[in-house]
Tab-separated table of C-alpha atoms in Angstrom:
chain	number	residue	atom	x	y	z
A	1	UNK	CA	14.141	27.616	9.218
A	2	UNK	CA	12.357	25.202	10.953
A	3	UNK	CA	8.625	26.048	10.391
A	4	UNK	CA	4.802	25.206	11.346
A	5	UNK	CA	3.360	23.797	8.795
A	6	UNK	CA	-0.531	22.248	7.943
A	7	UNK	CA	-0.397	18.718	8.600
A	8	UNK	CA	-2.212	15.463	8.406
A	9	UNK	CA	-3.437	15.286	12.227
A	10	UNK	CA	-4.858	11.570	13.460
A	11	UNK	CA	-5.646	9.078	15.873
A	12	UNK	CA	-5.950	11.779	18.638
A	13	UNK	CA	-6.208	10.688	22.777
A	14	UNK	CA	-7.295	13.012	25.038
A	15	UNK	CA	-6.845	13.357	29.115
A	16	UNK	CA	-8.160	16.436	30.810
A	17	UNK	CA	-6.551	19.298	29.065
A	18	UNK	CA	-3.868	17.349	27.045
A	19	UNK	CA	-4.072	15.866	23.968
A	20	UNK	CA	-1.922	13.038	22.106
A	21	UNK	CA	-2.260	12.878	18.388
A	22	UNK	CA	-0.022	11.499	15.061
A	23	UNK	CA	1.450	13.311	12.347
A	24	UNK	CA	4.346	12.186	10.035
A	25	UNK	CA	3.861	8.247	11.886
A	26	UNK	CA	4.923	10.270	15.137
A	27	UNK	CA	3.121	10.879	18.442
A	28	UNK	CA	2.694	14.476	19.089
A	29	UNK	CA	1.098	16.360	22.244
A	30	UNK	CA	-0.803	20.069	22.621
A	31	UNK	CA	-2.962	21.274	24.578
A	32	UNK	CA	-6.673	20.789	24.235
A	33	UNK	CA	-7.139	24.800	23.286
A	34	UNK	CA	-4.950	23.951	19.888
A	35	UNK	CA	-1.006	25.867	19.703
A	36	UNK	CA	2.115	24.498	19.559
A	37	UNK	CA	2.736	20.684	20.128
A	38	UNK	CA	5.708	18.973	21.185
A	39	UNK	CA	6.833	15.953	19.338
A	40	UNK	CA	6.734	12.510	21.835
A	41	UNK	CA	8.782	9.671	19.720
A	42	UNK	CA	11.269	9.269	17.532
A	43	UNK	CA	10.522	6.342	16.131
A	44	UNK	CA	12.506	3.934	13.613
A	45	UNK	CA	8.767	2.497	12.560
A	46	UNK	CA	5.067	3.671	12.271
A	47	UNK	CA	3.546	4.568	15.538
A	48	UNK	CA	-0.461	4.418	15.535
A	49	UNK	CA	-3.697	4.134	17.911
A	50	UNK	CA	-2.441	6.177	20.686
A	51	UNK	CA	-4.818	5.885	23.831
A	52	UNK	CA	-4.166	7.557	27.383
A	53	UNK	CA	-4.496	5.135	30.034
A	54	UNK	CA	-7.037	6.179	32.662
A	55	UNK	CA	-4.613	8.183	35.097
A	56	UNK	CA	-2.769	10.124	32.665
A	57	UNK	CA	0.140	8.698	33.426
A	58	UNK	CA	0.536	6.783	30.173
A	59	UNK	CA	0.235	6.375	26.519
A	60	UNK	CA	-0.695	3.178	24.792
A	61	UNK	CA	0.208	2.604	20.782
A	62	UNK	CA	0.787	-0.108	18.037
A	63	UNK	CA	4.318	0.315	17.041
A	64	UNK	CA	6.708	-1.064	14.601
A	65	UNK	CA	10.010	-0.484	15.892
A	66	UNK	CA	11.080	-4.063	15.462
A	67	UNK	CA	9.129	-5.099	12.503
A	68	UNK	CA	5.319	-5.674	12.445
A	69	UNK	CA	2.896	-4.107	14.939
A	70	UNK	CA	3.211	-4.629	18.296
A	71	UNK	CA	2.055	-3.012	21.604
A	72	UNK	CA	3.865	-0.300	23.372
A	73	UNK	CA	4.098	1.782	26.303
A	74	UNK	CA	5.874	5.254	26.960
A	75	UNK	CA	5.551	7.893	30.191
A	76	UNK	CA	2.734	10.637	28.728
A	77	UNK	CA	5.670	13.040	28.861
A	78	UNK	CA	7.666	11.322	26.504
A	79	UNK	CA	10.652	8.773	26.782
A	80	UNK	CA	11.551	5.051	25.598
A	81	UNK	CA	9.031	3.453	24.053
A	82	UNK	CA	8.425	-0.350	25.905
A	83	UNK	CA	7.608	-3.675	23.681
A	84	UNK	CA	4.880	-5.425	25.524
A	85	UNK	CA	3.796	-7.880	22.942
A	86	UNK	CA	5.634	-10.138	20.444
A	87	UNK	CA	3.113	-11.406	18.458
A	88	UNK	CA	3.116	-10.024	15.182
A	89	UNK	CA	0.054	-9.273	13.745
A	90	UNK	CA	-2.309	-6.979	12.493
A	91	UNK	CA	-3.202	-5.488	16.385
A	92	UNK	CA	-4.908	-1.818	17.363
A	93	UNK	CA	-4.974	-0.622	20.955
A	94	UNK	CA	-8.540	-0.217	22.121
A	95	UNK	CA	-8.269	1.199	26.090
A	96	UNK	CA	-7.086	0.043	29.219
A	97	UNK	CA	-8.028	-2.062	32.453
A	98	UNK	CA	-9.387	0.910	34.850
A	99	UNK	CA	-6.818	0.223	37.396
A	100	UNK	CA	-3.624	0.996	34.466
A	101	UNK	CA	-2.583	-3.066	34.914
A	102	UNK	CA	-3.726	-3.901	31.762
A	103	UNK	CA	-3.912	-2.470	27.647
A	104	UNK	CA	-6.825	-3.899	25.844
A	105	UNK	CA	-6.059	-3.661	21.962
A	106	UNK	CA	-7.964	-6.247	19.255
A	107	UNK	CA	-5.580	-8.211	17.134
A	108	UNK	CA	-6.049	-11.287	14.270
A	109	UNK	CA	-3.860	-13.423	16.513
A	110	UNK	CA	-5.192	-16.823	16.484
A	111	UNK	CA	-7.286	-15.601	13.425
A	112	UNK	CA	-8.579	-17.649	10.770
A	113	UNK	CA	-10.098	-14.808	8.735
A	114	UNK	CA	-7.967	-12.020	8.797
A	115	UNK	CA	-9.733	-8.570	10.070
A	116	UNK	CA	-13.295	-10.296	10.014
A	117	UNK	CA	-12.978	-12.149	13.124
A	118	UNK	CA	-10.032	-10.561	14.944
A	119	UNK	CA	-10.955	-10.693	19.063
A	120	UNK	CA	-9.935	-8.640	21.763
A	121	UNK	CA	-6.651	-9.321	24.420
A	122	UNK	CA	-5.363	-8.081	27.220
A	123	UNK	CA	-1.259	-7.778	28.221
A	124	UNK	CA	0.000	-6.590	31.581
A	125	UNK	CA	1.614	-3.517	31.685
A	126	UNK	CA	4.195	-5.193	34.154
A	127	UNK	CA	4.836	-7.599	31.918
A	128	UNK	CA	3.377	-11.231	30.984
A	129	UNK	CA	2.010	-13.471	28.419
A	130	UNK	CA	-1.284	-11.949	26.230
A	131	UNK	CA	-4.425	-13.002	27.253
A	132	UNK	CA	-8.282	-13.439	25.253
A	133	UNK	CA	-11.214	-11.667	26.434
A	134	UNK	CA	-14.220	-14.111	26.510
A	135	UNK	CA	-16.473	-11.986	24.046
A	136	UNK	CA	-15.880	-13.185	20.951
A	137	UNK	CA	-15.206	-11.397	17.613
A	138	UNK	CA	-15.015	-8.211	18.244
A	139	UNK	CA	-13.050	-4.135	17.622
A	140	UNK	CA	-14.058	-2.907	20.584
A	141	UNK	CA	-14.753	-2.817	24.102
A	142	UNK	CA	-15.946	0.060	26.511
A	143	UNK	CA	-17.074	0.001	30.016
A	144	UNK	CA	-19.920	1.891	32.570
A	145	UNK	CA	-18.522	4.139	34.687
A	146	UNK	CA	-18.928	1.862	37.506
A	147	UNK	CA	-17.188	-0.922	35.381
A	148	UNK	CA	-20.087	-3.228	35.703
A	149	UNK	CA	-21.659	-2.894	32.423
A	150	UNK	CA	-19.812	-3.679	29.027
A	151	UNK	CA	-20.264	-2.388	25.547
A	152	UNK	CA	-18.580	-4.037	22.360
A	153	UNK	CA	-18.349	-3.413	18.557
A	154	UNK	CA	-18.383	-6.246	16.114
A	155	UNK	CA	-17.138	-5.538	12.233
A	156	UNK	CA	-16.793	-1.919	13.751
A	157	UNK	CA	-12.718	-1.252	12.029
A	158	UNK	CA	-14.769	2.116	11.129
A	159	UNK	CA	-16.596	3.612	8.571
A	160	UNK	CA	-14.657	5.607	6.448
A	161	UNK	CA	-13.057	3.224	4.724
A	162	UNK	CA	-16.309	1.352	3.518
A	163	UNK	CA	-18.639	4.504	2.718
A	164	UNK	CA	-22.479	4.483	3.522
A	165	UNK	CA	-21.747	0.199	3.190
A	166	UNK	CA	-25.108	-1.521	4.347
A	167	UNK	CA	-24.392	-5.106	3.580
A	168	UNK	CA	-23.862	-8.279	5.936
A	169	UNK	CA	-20.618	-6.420	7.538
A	170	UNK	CA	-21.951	-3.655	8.823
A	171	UNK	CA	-20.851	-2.539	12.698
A	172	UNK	CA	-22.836	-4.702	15.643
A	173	UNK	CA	-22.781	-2.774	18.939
A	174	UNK	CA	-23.674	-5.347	21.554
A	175	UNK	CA	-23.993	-4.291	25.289
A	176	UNK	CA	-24.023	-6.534	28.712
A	177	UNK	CA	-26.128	-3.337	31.368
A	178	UNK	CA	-25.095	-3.900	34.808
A	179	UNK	CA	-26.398	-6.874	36.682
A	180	UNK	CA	-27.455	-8.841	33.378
A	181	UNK	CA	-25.607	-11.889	31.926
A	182	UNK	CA	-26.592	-11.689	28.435
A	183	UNK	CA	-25.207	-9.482	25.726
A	184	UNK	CA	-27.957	-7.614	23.842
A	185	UNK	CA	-27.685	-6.080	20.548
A	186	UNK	CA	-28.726	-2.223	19.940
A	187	UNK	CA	-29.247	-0.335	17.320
A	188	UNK	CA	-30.385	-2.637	14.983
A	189	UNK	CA	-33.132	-0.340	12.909
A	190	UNK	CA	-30.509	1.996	12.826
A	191	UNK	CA	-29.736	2.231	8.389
A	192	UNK	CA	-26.535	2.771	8.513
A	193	UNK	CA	-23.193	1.651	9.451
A	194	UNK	CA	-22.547	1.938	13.625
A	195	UNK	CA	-19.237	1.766	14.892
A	196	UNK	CA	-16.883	3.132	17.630
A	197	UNK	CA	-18.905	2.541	20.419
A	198	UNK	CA	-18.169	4.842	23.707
A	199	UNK	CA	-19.779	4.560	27.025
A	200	UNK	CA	-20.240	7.606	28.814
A	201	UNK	CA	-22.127	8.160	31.798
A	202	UNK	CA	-25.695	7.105	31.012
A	203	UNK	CA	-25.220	7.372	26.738
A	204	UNK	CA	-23.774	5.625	24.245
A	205	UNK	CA	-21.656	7.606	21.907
A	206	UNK	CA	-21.008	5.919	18.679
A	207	UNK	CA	-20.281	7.108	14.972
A	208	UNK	CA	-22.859	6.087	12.073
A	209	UNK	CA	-23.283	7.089	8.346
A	210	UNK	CA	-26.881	6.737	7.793
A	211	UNK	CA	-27.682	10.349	7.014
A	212	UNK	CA	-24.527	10.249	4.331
A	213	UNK	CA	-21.620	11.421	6.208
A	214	UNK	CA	-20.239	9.604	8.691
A	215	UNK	CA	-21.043	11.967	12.123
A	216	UNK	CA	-20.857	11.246	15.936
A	217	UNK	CA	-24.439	10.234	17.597
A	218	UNK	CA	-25.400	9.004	21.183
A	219	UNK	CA	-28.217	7.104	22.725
A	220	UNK	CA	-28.925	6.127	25.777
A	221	UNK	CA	-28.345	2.276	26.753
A	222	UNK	CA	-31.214	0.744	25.127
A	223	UNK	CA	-30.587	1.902	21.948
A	224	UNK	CA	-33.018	4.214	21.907
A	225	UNK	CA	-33.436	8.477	21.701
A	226	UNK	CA	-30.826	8.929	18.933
A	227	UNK	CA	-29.324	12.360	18.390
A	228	UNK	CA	-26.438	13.614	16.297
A	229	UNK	CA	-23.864	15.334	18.131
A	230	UNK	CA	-21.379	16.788	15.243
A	231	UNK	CA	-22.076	17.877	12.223
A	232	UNK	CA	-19.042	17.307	9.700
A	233	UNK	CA	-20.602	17.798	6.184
A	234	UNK	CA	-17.546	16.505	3.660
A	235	UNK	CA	-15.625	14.406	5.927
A	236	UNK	CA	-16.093	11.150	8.408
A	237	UNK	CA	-15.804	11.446	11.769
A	238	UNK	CA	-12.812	9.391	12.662
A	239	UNK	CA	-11.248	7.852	15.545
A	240	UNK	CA	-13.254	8.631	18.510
A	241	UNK	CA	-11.439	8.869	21.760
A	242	UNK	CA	-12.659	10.359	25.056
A	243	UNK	CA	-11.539	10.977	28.875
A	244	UNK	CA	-15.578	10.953	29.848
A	245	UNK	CA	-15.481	14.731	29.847
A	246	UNK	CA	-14.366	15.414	26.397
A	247	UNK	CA	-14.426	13.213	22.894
A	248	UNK	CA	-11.708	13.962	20.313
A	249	UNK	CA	-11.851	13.083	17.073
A	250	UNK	CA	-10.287	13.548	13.567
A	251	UNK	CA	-11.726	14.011	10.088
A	252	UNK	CA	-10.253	15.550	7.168
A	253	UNK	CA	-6.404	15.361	8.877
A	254	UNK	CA	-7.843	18.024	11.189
A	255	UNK	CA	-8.294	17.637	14.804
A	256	UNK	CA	-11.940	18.536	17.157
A	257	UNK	CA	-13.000	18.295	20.457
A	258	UNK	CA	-16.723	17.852	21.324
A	259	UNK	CA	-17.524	19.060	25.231
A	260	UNK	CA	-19.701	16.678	27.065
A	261	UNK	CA	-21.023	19.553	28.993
A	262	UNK	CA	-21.394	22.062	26.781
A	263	UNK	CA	-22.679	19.193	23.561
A	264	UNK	CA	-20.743	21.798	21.704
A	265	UNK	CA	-17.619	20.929	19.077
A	266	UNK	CA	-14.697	22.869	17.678
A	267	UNK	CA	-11.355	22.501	15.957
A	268	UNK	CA	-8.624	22.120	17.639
A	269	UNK	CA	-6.001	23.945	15.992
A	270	UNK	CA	-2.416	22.903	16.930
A	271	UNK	CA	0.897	23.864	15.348
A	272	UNK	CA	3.654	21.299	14.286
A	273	UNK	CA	6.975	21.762	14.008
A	274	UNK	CA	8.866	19.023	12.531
A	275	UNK	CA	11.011	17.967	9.812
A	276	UNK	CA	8.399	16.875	7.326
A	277	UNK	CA	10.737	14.238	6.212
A	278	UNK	CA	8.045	12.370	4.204
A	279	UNK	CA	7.801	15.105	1.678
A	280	UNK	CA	11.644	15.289	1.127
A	281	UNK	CA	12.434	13.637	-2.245
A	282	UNK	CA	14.106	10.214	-1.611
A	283	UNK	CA	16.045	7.866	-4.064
A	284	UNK	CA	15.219	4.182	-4.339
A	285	UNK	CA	15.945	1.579	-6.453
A	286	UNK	CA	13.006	1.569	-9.315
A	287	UNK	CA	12.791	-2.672	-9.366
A	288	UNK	CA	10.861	-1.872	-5.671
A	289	UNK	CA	8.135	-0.268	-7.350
A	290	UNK	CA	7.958	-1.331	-10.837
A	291	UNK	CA	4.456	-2.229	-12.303
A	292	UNK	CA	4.668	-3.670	-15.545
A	293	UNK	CA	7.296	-3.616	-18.204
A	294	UNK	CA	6.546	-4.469	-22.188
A	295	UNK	CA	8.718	-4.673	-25.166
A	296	UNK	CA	8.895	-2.668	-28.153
A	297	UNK	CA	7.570	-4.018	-31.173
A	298	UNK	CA	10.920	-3.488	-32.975
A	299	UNK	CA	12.736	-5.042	-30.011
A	300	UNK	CA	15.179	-1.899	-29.285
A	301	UNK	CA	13.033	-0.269	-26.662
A	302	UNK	CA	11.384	-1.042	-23.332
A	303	UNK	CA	8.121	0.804	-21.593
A	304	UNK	CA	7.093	0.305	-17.588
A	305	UNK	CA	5.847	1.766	-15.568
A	306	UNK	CA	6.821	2.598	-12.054
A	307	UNK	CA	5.170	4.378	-8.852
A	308	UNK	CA	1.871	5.732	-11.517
A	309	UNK	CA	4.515	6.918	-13.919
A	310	UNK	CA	5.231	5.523	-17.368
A	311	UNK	CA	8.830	5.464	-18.906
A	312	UNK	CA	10.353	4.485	-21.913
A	313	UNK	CA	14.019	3.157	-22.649
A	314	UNK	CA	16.219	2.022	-25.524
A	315	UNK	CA	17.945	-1.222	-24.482
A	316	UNK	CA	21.533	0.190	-24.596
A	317	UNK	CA	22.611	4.002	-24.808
A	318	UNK	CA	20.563	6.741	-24.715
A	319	UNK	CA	18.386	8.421	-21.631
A	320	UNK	CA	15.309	6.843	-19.470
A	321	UNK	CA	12.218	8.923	-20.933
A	322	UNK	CA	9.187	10.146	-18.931
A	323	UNK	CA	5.797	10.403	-20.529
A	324	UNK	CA	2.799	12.411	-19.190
A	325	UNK	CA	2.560	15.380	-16.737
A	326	UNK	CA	4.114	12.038	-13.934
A	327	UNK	CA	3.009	14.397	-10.434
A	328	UNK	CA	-0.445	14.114	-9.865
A	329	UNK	CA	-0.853	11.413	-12.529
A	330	UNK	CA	-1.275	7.511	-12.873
A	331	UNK	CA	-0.330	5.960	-15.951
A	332	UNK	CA	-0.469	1.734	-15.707
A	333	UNK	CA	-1.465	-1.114	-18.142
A	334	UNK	CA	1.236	0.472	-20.558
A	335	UNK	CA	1.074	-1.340	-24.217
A	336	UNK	CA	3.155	-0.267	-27.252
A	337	UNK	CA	1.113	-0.141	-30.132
A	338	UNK	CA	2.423	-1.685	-34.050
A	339	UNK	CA	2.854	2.295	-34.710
A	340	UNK	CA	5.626	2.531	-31.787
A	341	UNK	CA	3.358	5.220	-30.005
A	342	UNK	CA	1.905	4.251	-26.478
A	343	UNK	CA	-1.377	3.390	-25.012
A	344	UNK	CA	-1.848	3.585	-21.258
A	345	UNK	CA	-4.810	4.037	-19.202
A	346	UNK	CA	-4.105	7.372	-17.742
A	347	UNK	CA	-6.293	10.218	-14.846
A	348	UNK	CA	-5.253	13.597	-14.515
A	349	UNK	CA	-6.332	15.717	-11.366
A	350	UNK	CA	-8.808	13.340	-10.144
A	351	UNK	CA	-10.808	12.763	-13.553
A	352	UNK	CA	-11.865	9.651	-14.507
A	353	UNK	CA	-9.525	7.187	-16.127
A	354	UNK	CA	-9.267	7.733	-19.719
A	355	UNK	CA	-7.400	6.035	-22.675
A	356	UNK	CA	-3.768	7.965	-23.317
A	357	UNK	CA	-1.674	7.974	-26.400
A	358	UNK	CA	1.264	8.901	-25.971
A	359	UNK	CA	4.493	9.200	-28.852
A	360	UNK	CA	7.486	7.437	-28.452
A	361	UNK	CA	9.129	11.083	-28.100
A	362	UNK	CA	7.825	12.195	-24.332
A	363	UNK	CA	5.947	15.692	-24.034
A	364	UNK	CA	3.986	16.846	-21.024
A	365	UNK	CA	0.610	15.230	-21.929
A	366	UNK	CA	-0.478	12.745	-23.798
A	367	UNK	CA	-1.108	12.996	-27.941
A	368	UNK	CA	-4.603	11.914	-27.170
A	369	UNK	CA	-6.777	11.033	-24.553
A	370	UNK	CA	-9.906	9.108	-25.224
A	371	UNK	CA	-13.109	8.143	-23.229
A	372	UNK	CA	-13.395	4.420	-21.608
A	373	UNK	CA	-16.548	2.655	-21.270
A	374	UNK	CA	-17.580	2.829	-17.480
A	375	UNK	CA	-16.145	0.494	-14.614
A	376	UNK	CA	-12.355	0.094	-14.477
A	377	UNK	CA	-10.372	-1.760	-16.808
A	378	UNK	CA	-8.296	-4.665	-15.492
A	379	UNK	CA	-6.187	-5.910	-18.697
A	380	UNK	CA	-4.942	-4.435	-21.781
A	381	UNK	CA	-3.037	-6.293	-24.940
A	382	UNK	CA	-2.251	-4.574	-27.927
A	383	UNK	CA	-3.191	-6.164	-31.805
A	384	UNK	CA	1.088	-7.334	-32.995
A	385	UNK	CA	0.242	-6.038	-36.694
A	386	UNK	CA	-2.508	-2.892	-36.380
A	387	UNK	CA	-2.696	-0.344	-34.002
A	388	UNK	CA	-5.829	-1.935	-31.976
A	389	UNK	CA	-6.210	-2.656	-28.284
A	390	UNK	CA	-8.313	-5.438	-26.391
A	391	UNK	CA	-9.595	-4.554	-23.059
A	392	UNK	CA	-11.396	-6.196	-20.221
């Protein structure tokens, strides 16, 4: 039976009362009151950074359907997905041109330092060669409604994956108000981390971590009169996406909706359907994913590890042998020790790393698990004649 189930919900784009999210690398649509969606690809890649383009009409997305990310194009209501850009490298989609010609999406093409100083292109929707904004480095780009001002974000790639960071690489939102030539920075006093900027109507909309979690906030265009808008206490705000009347958003896999009119937010509780075909088991081939691999001090046995799980074989007959609890586990850094048991640094259920011994005969947990001094260790040899360890 196929059922709904609670998935990881992402990247969501909104247009009036329709909304375009991912779950299981797939584009999915529901309506903006939550219910059942309806599944929009079926890709042979990962699909990400859906945006609607201004009419509705469309749906924007990185896609790799032919090998690294490129841009794409597909009808809102589903259909072939079309390749617009065959460059290759690391690329989100940002927005589009107001008129639909054009998808705006940064990329690190023409890069010399990776993510740091990736800039922002255009590519016609018709078809044609990529072309470079003239603003520099930069994530991204919004406009005023009457597309005369501009608003950009520098080192903005979002928050969440730096927490409550405050060094030299924190988000720059710069912003050119209409009928000025100069690009002036805002939010400079701001402590924390600014990113996502959105330009609606006479505010900036942006997402910042300096009160610890990372929540949506607006100004207006100078910077100033900050408020907080939502209010997520565990997880960061993520993703910001709007249609000037509403701005979705996802934190914590789940899906919200903040009303422009009503400065009110709620979850947006939608119902997927699908295969869940990332949760199936699959079969591989274990040299894809091994780790490390060390001999025995006898010579007749072998221990690696593979995919957080540690394993031990004789060299001939006999059967592959899994040590510790393996789901919900890493074991890596494996060592035999001159007493044939195993050492491993080992976590269990999200507690720090600690030091496991494990006997050459596998149980469920380890023999013995022993505190490590703090930080995280990098190396690991074992002493050839007494049961010692060296670590770093």
């Amino acid at each position: 039976m196929n059922q709904s189930y609670p998935g990881y919900f992402r990247s969501p784009t909104v247009h009036q009362d329709q909304v375009v999210f991912i779950c299981e690398d797939e584009l999915w649509q529901a309506s903006l009151n939550g219910g059942a969606a309806t599944r929009l690809t079926n890709s042979r890649g990962i699909i990400s950074t859906p945006v609607f383009s201004p009419d509705g009409q469309w749906l924007a997305c990185c896609g790799s359907e032919e090998g690294n990310d490129d841009i794409y194009i597909l009808s809102s209501k589903g259909g072939p997905l079309q390749r617009l850009t065959h460059i290759n490298t690391l690329m989100k989609v940002v927005g589009w041109s107001p008129n639909c010609d054009y998808v705006i999406f940064w990329s690190t093409h023409q890069s010399t330092h990776h993510n740091a100083d990736a800039c922002l292109y255009t590519v016609p929707v018709a078809g044609g060669p990529v072309q470079k904004l003239p603003y520099g480095p930069a994530h991204y780009i919004d406009y005023s409604p009457e597309q005369t001002g501009i608003i950009i974000g520098r080192h903005a790639a979002q928050n969440f994956r730096w927490k409550r960071y405050r060094g030299g690489m924190i988000g720059e939102i710069w912003i050119k108000l209409p009928n000025k030539r100069q690009f002036t920075r805002i939010l400079q006093d701001l402590p924390g981390n600014p990113v996502c900027p959105l330009w609606i109507n006479e505010h900036i909309y942006f997402v910042s971590d300096h009160e610890g979690i990372g929540n949506l906030y607006s100004c207006n265009i100078n910077g100033k009169g900050i408020q907080q808008k939502t209010f997520q206490k565990e997880f960061y705000v993520r993703s910001p996406s709007t249609d000037g009347q509403t701005i979705v958003y996802h934190a914590g896999g789940k899906l919200f909706g903040f009303d422009l009119s009503s400065n009110r937010e709620k979850q947006i509780e939608v119902e997927c359907y699908g295969s869940r075909r990332q949760t199936q088991r699959k079969f591989f081939y274990g040299d894809e994913y091994l780790e490390n691999a060390t001999l025995h001090p006898n010579g007749h046995a072998i221990a690696l590890t593979a995919r957080g799980t540690l394993f031990s074989m004789p060299l001939w007959e006999q059967a592959v042998n899994q040590h510790g609890k393996g789901s919900g586990t890493r074991s890596r850094l494996a060592q035999w020790l001159a007493d044939g048991k195993l050492a491993a640094i080992y976590d269990q259920d999200k507690e720090a790393e600690k030091l496991g011994i494990f006997p050459f005969h596998p149980q469920q947990q380890p023999e013995l698990l022993l505190d490590l001094p703090s930080g995280r260790v990098q190396r690991m040899l074992s002493a050839p004649y007494k049961s010692q360890l060296a670590l770093t």
